[in-house]
Amino acid sequence: RGASDEGRGLILISLDAARGDRISALGYPRPTTPNIDRLVAGGLSFTNALVQCPASGPGHATMLSGLPPLAHQVLHNADVLDPAVITVAERLEAAGFSTAGFANNFYIDGRYGFSQGFQTWVNQYRATAVAGWHPHHLLRATTAYQVFHRLSREPGAKNRDSLDGALSWLGTRPPG
């Protein structure tokens, strides 16, 4: 990093499958997202963005590489991002920035190439053991996918773990 980069950084927050029409900073009348509202008030937000692909893997491959799906070839969830595709994390790492990624998505994982360029990578979706299950979880589930989710963690717990990991990592960074 050059002297002009001191104290500068980049934080990308992706709310995969979040509905923009339910985010209060984007006009929803109820205060549903107070923390996001504060970020938007003091930062930069895009209110008219288009997705290149509605699936998690291809969409994130596009966000991280700047390439359309046909160029990076992640066309479906579970397709692997080619190591030859340069990601924003790799560019930042090459410029001397510390890089870390904290995810909670089955398809946004290192095994699919999404950890490229991140010196620290944690995916809470895979890092969390199945725990705390109760037979009533099975009764309320209608598919194997729902059974897995009901057995693994309460909704939002892994998101909180991802956020706590990111905040902890940020707290270890030297000032300036």
PDB file of C-alpha atoms in Angstrom:
ATOM      1  CA  ARG A   1       0.000   0.000   0.000  1.00  0.00           C
ATOM      2  CA  GLY A   2       1.096   3.475  -0.682  1.00  0.00           C
ATOM      3  CA  ALA A   3       1.074   6.339   1.808  1.00  0.00           C
ATOM      4  CA  SER A   4      -2.211   7.584   0.334  1.00  0.00           C
ATOM      5  CA  ASP A   5      -3.818   4.231   1.199  1.00  0.00           C
ATOM      6  CA  GLU A   6      -3.134   4.504   4.947  1.00  0.00           C
ATOM      7  CA  GLY A   7      -6.315   4.061   6.932  1.00  0.00           C
ATOM      8  CA  ARG A   8      -8.311   3.058   3.876  1.00  0.00           C
ATOM      9  CA  GLY A   9     -10.163  -0.169   3.499  1.00  0.00           C
ATOM     10  CA  LEU A  10     -13.004  -1.915   1.771  1.00  0.00           C
ATOM     11  CA  ILE A  11     -15.830  -3.862   3.331  1.00  0.00           C
ATOM     12  CA  LEU A  12     -18.241  -5.741   1.075  1.00  0.00           C
ATOM     13  CA  ILE A  13     -21.419  -6.949   2.736  1.00  0.00           C
ATOM     14  CA  SER A  14     -23.565  -9.278   0.673  1.00  0.00           C
ATOM     15  CA  LEU A  15     -27.065 -10.082   1.888  1.00  0.00           C
ATOM     16  CA  ASP A  16     -27.708 -13.059  -0.355  1.00  0.00           C
ATOM     17  CA  ALA A  17     -31.417 -13.369  -1.151  1.00  0.00           C
ATOM     18  CA  ALA A  18     -32.374 -10.356   0.993  1.00  0.00           C
ATOM     19  CA  ARG A  19     -35.377  -8.424  -0.232  1.00  0.00           C
ATOM     20  CA  GLY A  20     -34.474  -4.815  -0.895  1.00  0.00           C
ATOM     21  CA  ASP A  21     -38.088  -3.804  -0.462  1.00  0.00           C
ATOM     22  CA  ARG A  22     -37.846  -4.839   3.213  1.00  0.00           C
ATOM     23  CA  ILE A  23     -34.760  -2.757   4.053  1.00  0.00           C
ATOM     24  CA  SER A  24     -35.732   0.455   5.808  1.00  0.00           C
ATOM     25  CA  ALA A  25     -32.778   2.424   4.378  1.00  0.00           C
ATOM     26  CA  LEU A  26     -34.178   1.695   0.920  1.00  0.00           C
ATOM     27  CA  GLY A  27     -37.662   2.959   1.740  1.00  0.00           C
ATOM     28  CA  TYR A  28     -39.420   0.239   3.730  1.00  0.00           C
ATOM     29  CA  PRO A  29     -41.539   2.113   6.312  1.00  0.00           C
ATOM     30  CA  ARG A  30     -40.780  -0.151   9.295  1.00  0.00           C
ATOM     31  CA  PRO A  31     -37.334   0.079  10.983  1.00  0.00           C
ATOM     32  CA  THR A  32     -36.259  -3.437   9.976  1.00  0.00           C
ATOM     33  CA  THR A  33     -32.545  -2.840   9.438  1.00  0.00           C
ATOM     34  CA  PRO A  34     -31.179  -0.183  11.811  1.00  0.00           C
ATOM     35  CA  ASN A  35     -27.526  -1.217  11.426  1.00  0.00           C
ATOM     36  CA  ILE A  36     -27.725  -1.199   7.640  1.00  0.00           C
ATOM     37  CA  ASP A  37     -29.496   2.170   7.851  1.00  0.00           C
ATOM     38  CA  ARG A  38     -26.504   3.598   9.746  1.00  0.00           C
ATOM     39  CA  LEU A  39     -24.058   2.184   7.191  1.00  0.00           C
ATOM     40  CA  VAL A  40     -26.049   3.630   4.308  1.00  0.00           C
ATOM     41  CA  ALA A  41     -26.282   7.034   6.017  1.00  0.00           C
ATOM     42  CA  GLY A  42     -22.485   7.248   6.345  1.00  0.00           C
ATOM     43  CA  GLY A  43     -21.402   5.389   3.246  1.00  0.00           C
ATOM     44  CA  LEU A  44     -22.167   4.593  -0.342  1.00  0.00           C
ATOM     45  CA  SER A  45     -25.092   2.481  -1.481  1.00  0.00           C
ATOM     46  CA  PHE A  46     -26.468   1.469  -4.841  1.00  0.00           C
ATOM     47  CA  THR A  47     -30.228   1.582  -5.146  1.00  0.00           C
ATOM     48  CA  ASN A  48     -30.487   0.475  -8.764  1.00  0.00           C
ATOM     49  CA  ALA A  49     -28.296  -2.583  -9.136  1.00  0.00           C
ATOM     50  CA  LEU A  50     -28.885  -5.492 -11.497  1.00  0.00           C
ATOM     51  CA  VAL A  51     -27.901  -9.059 -10.800  1.00  0.00           C
ATOM     52  CA  GLN A  52     -25.952 -11.008 -13.423  1.00  0.00           C
ATOM     53  CA  CYS A  53     -27.361 -14.307 -12.179  1.00  0.00           C
ATOM     54  CA  PRO A  54     -29.909 -14.949  -9.412  1.00  0.00           C
ATOM     55  CA  ALA A  55     -28.009 -17.942  -7.964  1.00  0.00           C
ATOM     56  CA  SER A  56     -25.601 -17.461  -5.037  1.00  0.00           C
ATOM     57  CA  GLY A  57     -22.454 -18.917  -6.590  1.00  0.00           C
ATOM     58  CA  PRO A  58     -22.571 -17.208  -9.994  1.00  0.00           C
ATOM     59  CA  GLY A  59     -23.726 -13.900  -8.491  1.00  0.00           C
ATOM     60  CA  HIS A  60     -20.893 -13.819  -5.960  1.00  0.00           C
ATOM     61  CA  ALA A  61     -18.337 -14.925  -8.559  1.00  0.00           C
ATOM     62  CA  THR A  62     -19.403 -11.879 -10.591  1.00  0.00           C
ATOM     63  CA  MET A  63     -19.211  -9.534  -7.580  1.00  0.00           C
ATOM     64  CA  LEU A  64     -15.752 -10.788  -6.628  1.00  0.00           C
ATOM     65  CA  SER A  65     -14.273 -10.936 -10.136  1.00  0.00           C
ATOM     66  CA  GLY A  66     -16.081  -8.155 -11.982  1.00  0.00           C
ATOM     67  CA  LEU A  67     -16.722 -10.608 -14.808  1.00  0.00           C
ATOM     68  CA  PRO A  68     -20.050 -11.811 -16.200  1.00  0.00           C
ATOM     69  CA  PRO A  69     -20.914 -15.497 -15.644  1.00  0.00           C
ATOM     70  CA  LEU A  70     -19.959 -16.559 -19.164  1.00  0.00           C
ATOM     71  CA  ALA A  71     -16.456 -15.141 -18.578  1.00  0.00           C
ATOM     72  CA  HIS A  72     -15.794 -16.638 -15.130  1.00  0.00           C
ATOM     73  CA  GLN A  73     -17.735 -19.836 -15.952  1.00  0.00           C
ATOM     74  CA  VAL A  74     -19.513 -20.162 -12.604  1.00  0.00           C
ATOM     75  CA  LEU A  75     -22.913 -20.735 -14.164  1.00  0.00           C
ATOM     76  CA  HIS A  76     -24.582 -22.741 -11.403  1.00  0.00           C
ATOM     77  CA  ASN A  77     -24.277 -23.144  -7.666  1.00  0.00           C
ATOM     78  CA  ALA A  78     -21.446 -25.576  -6.873  1.00  0.00           C
ATOM     79  CA  ASP A  79     -19.474 -24.653 -10.022  1.00  0.00           C
ATOM     80  CA  VAL A  80     -15.864 -23.930  -9.077  1.00  0.00           C
ATOM     81  CA  LEU A  81     -14.318 -20.522  -9.746  1.00  0.00           C
ATOM     82  CA  ASP A  82     -11.219 -21.113 -11.859  1.00  0.00           C
ATOM     83  CA  PRO A  83      -8.032 -20.115  -9.967  1.00  0.00           C
ATOM     84  CA  ALA A  84      -6.974 -18.216 -13.092  1.00  0.00           C
ATOM     85  CA  VAL A  85      -9.851 -15.769 -12.535  1.00  0.00           C
ATOM     86  CA  ILE A  86      -8.500 -12.854 -10.504  1.00  0.00           C
ATOM     87  CA  THR A  87     -10.726 -11.714  -7.638  1.00  0.00           C
ATOM     88  CA  VAL A  88     -10.911  -8.348  -5.910  1.00  0.00           C
ATOM     89  CA  ALA A  89      -9.439 -10.025  -2.814  1.00  0.00           C
ATOM     90  CA  GLU A  90      -6.409 -11.133  -4.827  1.00  0.00           C
ATOM     91  CA  ARG A  91      -5.944  -7.623  -6.199  1.00  0.00           C
ATOM     92  CA  LEU A  92      -6.220  -6.117  -2.714  1.00  0.00           C
ATOM     93  CA  GLU A  93      -3.818  -8.686  -1.270  1.00  0.00           C
ATOM     94  CA  ALA A  94      -1.325  -7.951  -4.060  1.00  0.00           C
ATOM     95  CA  ALA A  95      -1.598  -4.238  -3.193  1.00  0.00           C
ATOM     96  CA  GLY A  96      -0.629  -4.985   0.414  1.00  0.00           C
ATOM     97  CA  PHE A  97      -4.059  -4.998   2.037  1.00  0.00           C
ATOM     98  CA  SER A  98      -5.031  -7.552   4.662  1.00  0.00           C
ATOM     99  CA  THR A  99      -7.928  -9.620   3.377  1.00  0.00           C
ATOM    100  CA  ALA A 100     -10.542 -11.690   5.149  1.00  0.00           C
ATOM    101  CA  GLY A 101     -13.838 -13.250   4.163  1.00  0.00           C
ATOM    102  CA  PHE A 102     -16.620 -14.352   6.480  1.00  0.00           C
ATOM    103  CA  ALA A 103     -19.496 -16.222   4.901  1.00  0.00           C
ATOM    104  CA  ASN A 104     -22.527 -18.237   5.839  1.00  0.00           C
ATOM    105  CA  ASN A 105     -23.561 -19.890   2.608  1.00  0.00           C
ATOM    106  CA  PHE A 106     -23.078 -23.445   1.392  1.00  0.00           C
ATOM    107  CA  TYR A 107     -22.220 -22.278  -2.133  1.00  0.00           C
ATOM    108  CA  ILE A 108     -19.933 -19.389  -1.162  1.00  0.00           C
ATOM    109  CA  ASP A 109     -17.172 -21.634   0.086  1.00  0.00           C
ATOM    110  CA  GLY A 110     -13.463 -22.153  -0.384  1.00  0.00           C
ATOM    111  CA  ARG A 111     -14.027 -25.482  -2.098  1.00  0.00           C
ATOM    112  CA  TYR A 112     -15.789 -23.539  -4.866  1.00  0.00           C
ATOM    113  CA  GLY A 113     -12.922 -21.036  -5.167  1.00  0.00           C
ATOM    114  CA  PHE A 114     -14.414 -18.162  -3.184  1.00  0.00           C
ATOM    115  CA  SER A 115     -11.525 -18.023  -0.725  1.00  0.00           C
ATOM    116  CA  GLN A 116      -9.103 -16.919  -3.495  1.00  0.00           C
ATOM    117  CA  GLY A 117      -7.056 -13.971  -2.252  1.00  0.00           C
ATOM    118  CA  PHE A 118      -8.395 -14.029   1.292  1.00  0.00           C
ATOM    119  CA  GLN A 119      -5.675 -14.494   3.894  1.00  0.00           C
ATOM    120  CA  THR A 120      -8.395 -15.438   6.378  1.00  0.00           C
ATOM    121  CA  TRP A 121     -11.494 -17.305   5.234  1.00  0.00           C
ATOM    122  CA  VAL A 122     -14.262 -18.665   7.458  1.00  0.00           C
ATOM    123  CA  ASN A 123     -17.557 -20.059   6.251  1.00  0.00           C
ATOM    124  CA  GLN A 124     -19.861 -20.549   9.232  1.00  0.00           C
ATOM    125  CA  TYR A 125     -22.149 -22.746   7.160  1.00  0.00           C
ATOM    126  CA  ARG A 126     -19.512 -25.480   7.076  1.00  0.00           C
ATOM    127  CA  ALA A 127     -17.663 -24.612  10.282  1.00  0.00           C
ATOM    128  CA  THR A 128     -20.683 -25.189  12.513  1.00  0.00           C
ATOM    129  CA  ALA A 129     -21.377 -28.699  13.730  1.00  0.00           C
ATOM    130  CA  VAL A 130     -24.913 -30.053  13.872  1.00  0.00           C
ATOM    131  CA  ALA A 131     -26.017 -29.364  17.427  1.00  0.00           C
ATOM    132  CA  GLY A 132     -29.027 -28.684  19.583  1.00  0.00           C
ATOM    133  CA  TRP A 133     -31.503 -30.779  17.640  1.00  0.00           C
ATOM    134  CA  HIS A 134     -34.882 -31.736  19.032  1.00  0.00           C
ATOM    135  CA  PRO A 135     -37.453 -34.197  17.592  1.00  0.00           C
ATOM    136  CA  HIS A 136     -39.955 -31.356  16.998  1.00  0.00           C
ATOM    137  CA  HIS A 137     -37.525 -29.980  14.370  1.00  0.00           C
ATOM    138  CA  LEU A 138     -38.226 -33.056  12.278  1.00  0.00           C
ATOM    139  CA  LEU A 139     -41.984 -32.705  12.627  1.00  0.00           C
ATOM    140  CA  ARG A 140     -41.984 -29.135  11.308  1.00  0.00           C
ATOM    141  CA  ALA A 141     -39.712 -29.913   8.355  1.00  0.00           C
ATOM    142  CA  THR A 142     -41.049 -31.080   5.012  1.00  0.00           C
ATOM    143  CA  THR A 143     -37.816 -31.650   3.056  1.00  0.00           C
ATOM    144  CA  ALA A 144     -34.384 -33.067   3.847  1.00  0.00           C
ATOM    145  CA  TYR A 145     -32.986 -29.554   3.313  1.00  0.00           C
ATOM    146  CA  GLN A 146     -35.326 -28.157   5.980  1.00  0.00           C
ATOM    147  CA  VAL A 147     -34.448 -31.019   8.341  1.00  0.00           C
ATOM    148  CA  PHE A 148     -30.753 -30.183   7.984  1.00  0.00           C
ATOM    149  CA  HIS A 149     -31.341 -26.507   8.676  1.00  0.00           C
ATOM    150  CA  ARG A 150     -33.577 -27.157  11.638  1.00  0.00           C
ATOM    151  CA  LEU A 151     -31.005 -29.518  13.110  1.00  0.00           C
ATOM    152  CA  SER A 152     -27.948 -27.351  12.493  1.00  0.00           C
ATOM    153  CA  ARG A 153     -28.641 -24.024  14.240  1.00  0.00           C
ATOM    154  CA  GLU A 154     -31.359 -21.581  15.078  1.00  0.00           C
ATOM    155  CA  PRO A 155     -32.046 -19.068  12.282  1.00  0.00           C
ATOM    156  CA  GLY A 156     -29.578 -16.206  12.371  1.00  0.00           C
ATOM    157  CA  ALA A 157     -27.113 -17.865  14.766  1.00  0.00           C
ATOM    158  CA  LYS A 158     -24.510 -18.523  12.064  1.00  0.00           C
ATOM    159  CA  ASN A 159     -25.035 -15.015  10.678  1.00  0.00           C
ATOM    160  CA  ARG A 160     -24.240 -13.664  14.139  1.00  0.00           C
ATOM    161  CA  ASP A 161     -21.172 -15.943  14.285  1.00  0.00           C
ATOM    162  CA  SER A 162     -20.010 -14.614  10.893  1.00  0.00           C
ATOM    163  CA  LEU A 163     -20.474 -11.023  12.014  1.00  0.00           C
ATOM    164  CA  ASP A 164     -18.705 -11.662  15.324  1.00  0.00           C
ATOM    165  CA  GLY A 165     -15.796 -13.289  13.456  1.00  0.00           C
ATOM    166  CA  ALA A 166     -15.527 -10.339  11.082  1.00  0.00           C
ATOM    167  CA  LEU A 167     -15.648  -7.791  13.906  1.00  0.00           C
ATOM    168  CA  SER A 168     -13.043  -9.743  15.863  1.00  0.00           C
ATOM    169  CA  TRP A 169     -10.767  -9.859  12.811  1.00  0.00           C
ATOM    170  CA  LEU A 170     -11.235  -6.131  12.223  1.00  0.00           C
ATOM    171  CA  GLY A 171     -10.337  -5.521  15.890  1.00  0.00           C
ATOM    172  CA  THR A 172      -6.937  -7.177  15.338  1.00  0.00           C
ATOM    173  CA  ARG A 173      -5.980  -4.841  12.493  1.00  0.00           C
ATOM    174  CA  PRO A 174      -3.408  -2.193  13.317  1.00  0.00           C
ATOM    175  CA  PRO A 175      -4.749   1.372  13.296  1.00  0.00           C
ATOM    176  CA  GLY A 176      -4.122   3.542  10.219  1.00  0.00           C
TER     177      GLY A 176
END
